[in-house]
PDB file of C-alpha atoms in Angstrom:
ATOM      1  CA  ALA A   1       7.167   0.229  26.369  1.00 65.00           C
ATOM      2  CA  GLU A   2       4.060  -1.498  25.145  1.00 74.00           C
ATOM      3  CA  ARG A   3       2.907   1.628  23.216  1.00 75.00           C
ATOM      4  CA  VAL A   4       6.272   1.985  21.611  1.00 84.00           C
ATOM      5  CA  GLU A   5       6.178  -1.576  20.454  1.00 89.00           C
ATOM      6  CA  SER A   6       2.640  -1.144  19.161  1.00 91.00           C
ATOM      7  CA  TYR A   7       3.728   2.038  17.385  1.00 93.00           C
ATOM      8  CA  SER A   8       6.615   0.145  15.763  1.00 93.00           C
ATOM      9  CA  THR A   9       4.318  -2.696  14.617  1.00 91.00           C
ATOM     10  CA  TYR A  10       1.731  -0.327  13.114  1.00 94.00           C
ATOM     11  CA  PHE A  11       4.349   1.845  11.432  1.00 94.00           C
ATOM     12  CA  GLY A  12       6.032  -1.204   9.918  1.00 91.00           C
ATOM     13  CA  ALA A  13       2.603  -2.388   8.590  1.00 92.00           C
ATOM     14  CA  LEU A  14       1.706   0.864   6.809  1.00 92.00           C
ATOM     15  CA  GLY A  15       4.642   3.297   6.902  1.00 93.00           C
ATOM     16  CA  SER A  16       2.401   6.066   8.274  1.00 95.00           C
ATOM     17  CA  HIS A  17       3.291   8.046  11.478  1.00 95.00           C
ATOM     18  CA  GLU A  18      -0.332   9.192  11.737  1.00 95.00           C
ATOM     19  CA  PHE A  19      -1.713   5.693  11.499  1.00 95.00           C
ATOM     20  CA  ALA A  20       0.764   4.217  13.925  1.00 95.00           C
ATOM     21  CA  THR A  21       0.254   7.040  16.481  1.00 94.00           C
ATOM     22  CA  VAL A  22      -3.529   6.648  16.332  1.00 94.00           C
ATOM     23  CA  MET A  23      -3.565   2.882  16.414  1.00 93.00           C
ATOM     24  CA  ALA A  24      -0.955   2.585  19.184  1.00 92.00           C
ATOM     25  CA  THR A  25      -3.092   4.939  21.365  1.00 90.00           C
ATOM     26  CA  LYS A  26      -6.517   3.332  20.609  1.00 89.00           C
ATOM     27  CA  CYS A  27      -5.514  -0.291  19.918  1.00 83.00           C
ATOM     28  CA  PRO A  28      -2.198  -0.969  21.671  1.00 74.00           C
ATOM     29  CA  VAL A  29      -2.664  -4.758  21.902  1.00 67.00           C
ATOM     30  CA  LEU A  30      -5.425  -6.000  19.603  1.00 71.00           C
ATOM     31  CA  VAL A  31      -6.018  -4.638  16.182  1.00 78.00           C
ATOM     32  CA  ASP A  32      -9.547  -3.379  15.535  1.00 86.00           C
ATOM     33  CA  GLU A  33      -9.961  -3.978  11.791  1.00 90.00           C
ATOM     34  CA  ASN A  34     -12.806  -1.452  11.321  1.00 92.00           C
ATOM     35  CA  PHE A  35     -11.045   1.237  13.303  1.00 93.00           C
ATOM     36  CA  GLY A  36      -7.798   0.583  11.413  1.00 93.00           C
ATOM     37  CA  LYS A  37      -9.454   0.810   8.053  1.00 95.00           C
ATOM     38  CA  ASP A  38     -11.261   4.040   9.072  1.00 96.00           C
ATOM     39  CA  THR A  39      -8.059   5.539  10.244  1.00 95.00           C
ATOM     40  CA  VAL A  40      -6.409   4.772   6.894  1.00 97.00           C
ATOM     41  CA  LEU A  41      -9.326   6.217   4.925  1.00 97.00           C
ATOM     42  CA  LYS A  42      -9.052   9.421   6.914  1.00 97.00           C
ATOM     43  CA  LEU A  43      -5.371   9.960   6.044  1.00 97.00           C
ATOM     44  CA  ASN A  44      -4.859  13.141   4.112  1.00 97.00           C
ATOM     45  CA  ASP A  45      -2.987  13.192   0.696  1.00 97.00           C
ATOM     46  CA  ALA A  46       0.430  14.078   2.316  1.00 97.00           C
ATOM     47  CA  GLU A  47       0.107  11.161   4.723  1.00 97.00           C
ATOM     48  CA  VAL A  48      -0.818   8.794   1.863  1.00 98.00           C
ATOM     49  CA  LEU A  49       2.173   9.915  -0.077  1.00 97.00           C
ATOM     50  CA  ALA A  50       4.370   9.463   3.065  1.00 96.00           C
ATOM     51  CA  ALA A  51       3.002   5.927   3.589  1.00 96.00           C
ATOM     52  CA  ALA A  52       3.324   5.100  -0.057  1.00 95.00           C
ATOM     53  CA  SER A  53       7.017   5.995   0.056  1.00 92.00           C
ATOM     54  CA  HIS A  54       7.494   3.055   2.339  1.00 90.00           C
ATOM     55  CA  HIS A  55       6.215   0.619  -0.089  1.00 88.00           C
ATOM     56  CA  GLY A  56       8.167  -0.675  -3.109  1.00 81.00           C
ATOM     57  CA  ASP A  57       7.059   0.057  -6.632  1.00 84.00           C
ATOM     58  CA  ILE A  58       5.161  -2.767  -8.247  1.00 79.00           C
ATOM     59  CA  GLY A  59       7.452  -4.685 -10.550  1.00 72.00           C
ATOM     60  CA  GLN A  60      10.564  -3.045  -9.019  1.00 62.00           C
ATOM     61  CA  LYS A  61      13.614  -4.750 -10.400  1.00 61.00           C
ATOM     62  CA  ASN A  62      15.952  -3.908  -7.424  1.00 58.00           C
ATOM     63  CA  ARG A  63      14.532  -6.378  -4.924  1.00 51.00           C
ATOM     64  CA  ALA A  64      17.388  -5.570  -2.602  1.00 56.00           C
ATOM     65  CA  ALA A  65      15.832  -2.189  -1.982  1.00 56.00           C
ATOM     66  CA  LEU A  66      12.532  -3.759  -0.832  1.00 56.00           C
ATOM     67  CA  ASP A  67      11.875  -4.563   2.822  1.00 62.00           C
ATOM     68  CA  ALA A  68      11.230  -8.128   3.914  1.00 62.00           C
ATOM     69  CA  ASN A  69       7.440  -7.819   3.647  1.00 62.00           C
ATOM     70  CA  ALA A  70       7.536  -6.291   0.166  1.00 58.00           C
ATOM     71  CA  LYS A  71       9.960  -9.013  -1.082  1.00 54.00           C
ATOM     72  CA  LYS A  72       7.555 -11.650   0.141  1.00 62.00           C
ATOM     73  CA  GLU A  73       4.455  -9.942  -1.185  1.00 59.00           C
ATOM     74  CA  GLN A  74       5.945  -9.370  -4.617  1.00 57.00           C
ATOM     75  CA  GLY A  75       7.421 -12.896  -4.739  1.00 54.00           C
ATOM     76  CA  ASN A  76       5.219 -13.965  -7.677  1.00 52.00           C
ATOM     77  CA  VAL A  77       6.161 -10.884  -9.745  1.00 58.00           C
ATOM     78  CA  ALA A  78       8.997 -11.582 -12.165  1.00 55.00           C
ATOM     79  CA  THR A  79      11.962  -9.177 -12.180  1.00 56.00           C
ATOM     80  CA  GLU A  80      12.784  -9.341 -15.843  1.00 55.00           C
ATOM     81  CA  GLY A  81      10.981  -9.472 -19.200  1.00 74.00           C
ATOM     82  CA  ALA A  82       8.760  -7.427 -21.369  1.00 86.00           C
ATOM     83  CA  ILE A  83       5.726  -7.694 -19.021  1.00 86.00           C
ATOM     84  CA  VAL A  84       7.758  -6.287 -16.065  1.00 84.00           C
ATOM     85  CA  ASP A  85       9.083  -3.466 -18.272  1.00 88.00           C
ATOM     86  CA  THR A  86       5.534  -2.684 -19.336  1.00 92.00           C
ATOM     87  CA  LEU A  87       4.330  -2.763 -15.702  1.00 92.00           C
ATOM     88  CA  ILE A  88       7.065  -0.381 -14.704  1.00 90.00           C
ATOM     89  CA  ALA A  89       6.475   2.069 -17.574  1.00 94.00           C
ATOM     90  CA  GLU A  90       2.693   2.072 -16.975  1.00 96.00           C
ATOM     91  CA  GLY A  91       3.223   2.351 -13.248  1.00 95.00           C
ATOM     92  CA  GLU A  92       5.229   5.576 -13.914  1.00 95.00           C
ATOM     93  CA  ALA A  93       2.559   6.886 -16.222  1.00 97.00           C
ATOM     94  CA  TYR A  94      -0.039   6.115 -13.583  1.00 97.00           C
ATOM     95  CA  LYS A  95       1.937   8.097 -10.968  1.00 96.00           C
ATOM     96  CA  LYS A  96       2.215  11.131 -13.331  1.00 97.00           C
ATOM     97  CA  CYS A  97      -1.559  10.955 -14.090  1.00 97.00           C
ATOM     98  CA  PHE A  98      -2.790  10.529 -10.423  1.00 98.00           C
ATOM     99  CA  GLY A  99      -0.040  12.079  -8.343  1.00 97.00           C
ATOM    100  CA  VAL A 100       0.482   8.850  -6.310  1.00 97.00           C
ATOM    101  CA  LYS A 101       2.254   5.635  -7.068  1.00 96.00           C
ATOM    102  CA  PHE A 102       0.085   2.583  -8.033  1.00 97.00           C
ATOM    103  CA  LEU A 103      -0.613   0.812  -4.785  1.00 96.00           C
ATOM    104  CA  VAL A 104      -2.107  -2.671  -4.715  1.00 95.00           C
ATOM    105  CA  SER A 105      -1.784  -5.703  -2.531  1.00 91.00           C
ATOM    106  CA  ALA A 106       0.615  -7.741  -4.645  1.00 87.00           C
ATOM    107  CA  GLN A 107       0.616 -10.822  -2.428  1.00 86.00           C
ATOM    108  CA  GLY A 108      -0.012 -13.889  -4.642  1.00 86.00           C
ATOM    109  CA  LYS A 109      -0.250 -11.939  -7.840  1.00 88.00           C
ATOM    110  CA  THR A 110       1.774 -12.185 -11.059  1.00 85.00           C
ATOM    111  CA  ALA A 111       3.121  -9.295 -13.090  1.00 85.00           C
ATOM    112  CA  GLU A 112       0.373  -9.926 -15.654  1.00 90.00           C
ATOM    113  CA  GLU A 113      -2.361  -9.791 -13.027  1.00 92.00           C
ATOM    114  CA  LEU A 114      -0.986  -6.567 -11.557  1.00 93.00           C
ATOM    115  CA  LEU A 115      -0.809  -5.030 -14.990  1.00 95.00           C
ATOM    116  CA  ASN A 116      -4.398  -5.891 -15.645  1.00 96.00           C
ATOM    117  CA  ILE A 117      -5.367  -4.283 -12.309  1.00 97.00           C
ATOM    118  CA  LEU A 118      -3.284  -1.201 -13.142  1.00 97.00           C
ATOM    119  CA  ARG A 119      -4.879  -0.821 -16.544  1.00 98.00           C
ATOM    120  CA  GLU A 120      -8.377  -1.127 -15.105  1.00 98.00           C
ATOM    121  CA  ARG A 121      -7.691   1.368 -12.385  1.00 97.00           C
ATOM    122  CA  ALA A 122      -6.066   3.846 -14.841  1.00 97.00           C
ATOM    123  CA  LYS A 123      -9.531   4.370 -16.276  1.00 98.00           C
ATOM    124  CA  ASN A 124     -10.725   5.930 -12.984  1.00 98.00           C
ATOM    125  CA  THR A 125     -10.855   9.562 -11.845  1.00 98.00           C
ATOM    126  CA  ARG A 126      -8.162  11.024  -9.595  1.00 97.00           C
ATOM    127  CA  GLU A 127     -10.530  11.000  -6.673  1.00 98.00           C
ATOM    128  CA  GLU A 128     -11.330   7.305  -7.206  1.00 98.00           C
ATOM    129  CA  GLU A 129      -7.642   6.407  -7.351  1.00 98.00           C
ATOM    130  CA  TRP A 130      -6.692   8.333  -4.233  1.00 98.00           C
ATOM    131  CA  HIS A 131      -9.487   6.399  -2.500  1.00 98.00           C
ATOM    132  CA  ASN A 132      -8.202   3.148  -4.063  1.00 98.00           C
ATOM    133  CA  ALA A 133      -4.600   4.099  -2.802  1.00 98.00           C
ATOM    134  CA  ARG A 134      -5.965   4.293   0.758  1.00 98.00           C
ATOM    135  CA  ILE A 135      -7.848   1.039   0.354  1.00 97.00           C
ATOM    136  CA  ALA A 136      -4.756  -0.687  -0.995  1.00 97.00           C
ATOM    137  CA  LEU A 137      -2.629   0.637   1.874  1.00 97.00           C
ATOM    138  CA  TRP A 138      -5.167  -0.704   4.370  1.00 97.00           C
ATOM    139  CA  ASN A 139      -5.256  -4.102   2.563  1.00 95.00           C
ATOM    140  CA  ILE A 140      -1.498  -4.309   2.726  1.00 94.00           C
ATOM    141  CA  ALA A 141      -1.326  -3.244   6.352  1.00 94.00           C
ATOM    142  CA  TRP A 142      -4.127  -5.629   7.463  1.00 94.00           C
ATOM    143  CA  LYS A 143      -2.394  -8.627   5.725  1.00 91.00           C
ATOM    144  CA  ARG A 144       0.799  -7.680   7.547  1.00 90.00           C
ATOM    145  CA  LEU A 145      -0.865  -7.214  10.851  1.00 91.00           C
ATOM    146  CA  SER A 146      -2.982 -10.348  10.737  1.00 88.00           C
ATOM    147  CA  SER A 147      -0.200 -12.640   9.527  1.00 81.00           C
TER     148      SER A 147
END
């Protein structure tokens, strides 16, 4: 029962079956930050895409579709206006360019701040952005697990 509860907690934090399975086996009670980060960095591209699908799109207007964590994390991001429309459009262009949605820990950030981060990261290589996606997934998961 403890392992099932741990799995559920880990899956809820990241949205990755692989991460939740490994973490529930190795760290059923107490999160080991370094082990957790290493586990996320080792996810293959398909596992990153699967985890990413459990996270809302930055600037997403339909907040009802976001889970409770994502609603809270994107609380400072407006849902209307030109900046949000730009953030959404550039997020879609980013996904087409890199093959993965723009992932970032949005907690405490405004739409303008997120757009600036997206624009900086859009200058990177595909390899750099897939690494950044993994780092972002870990940052999101760590904040959720340690809150």
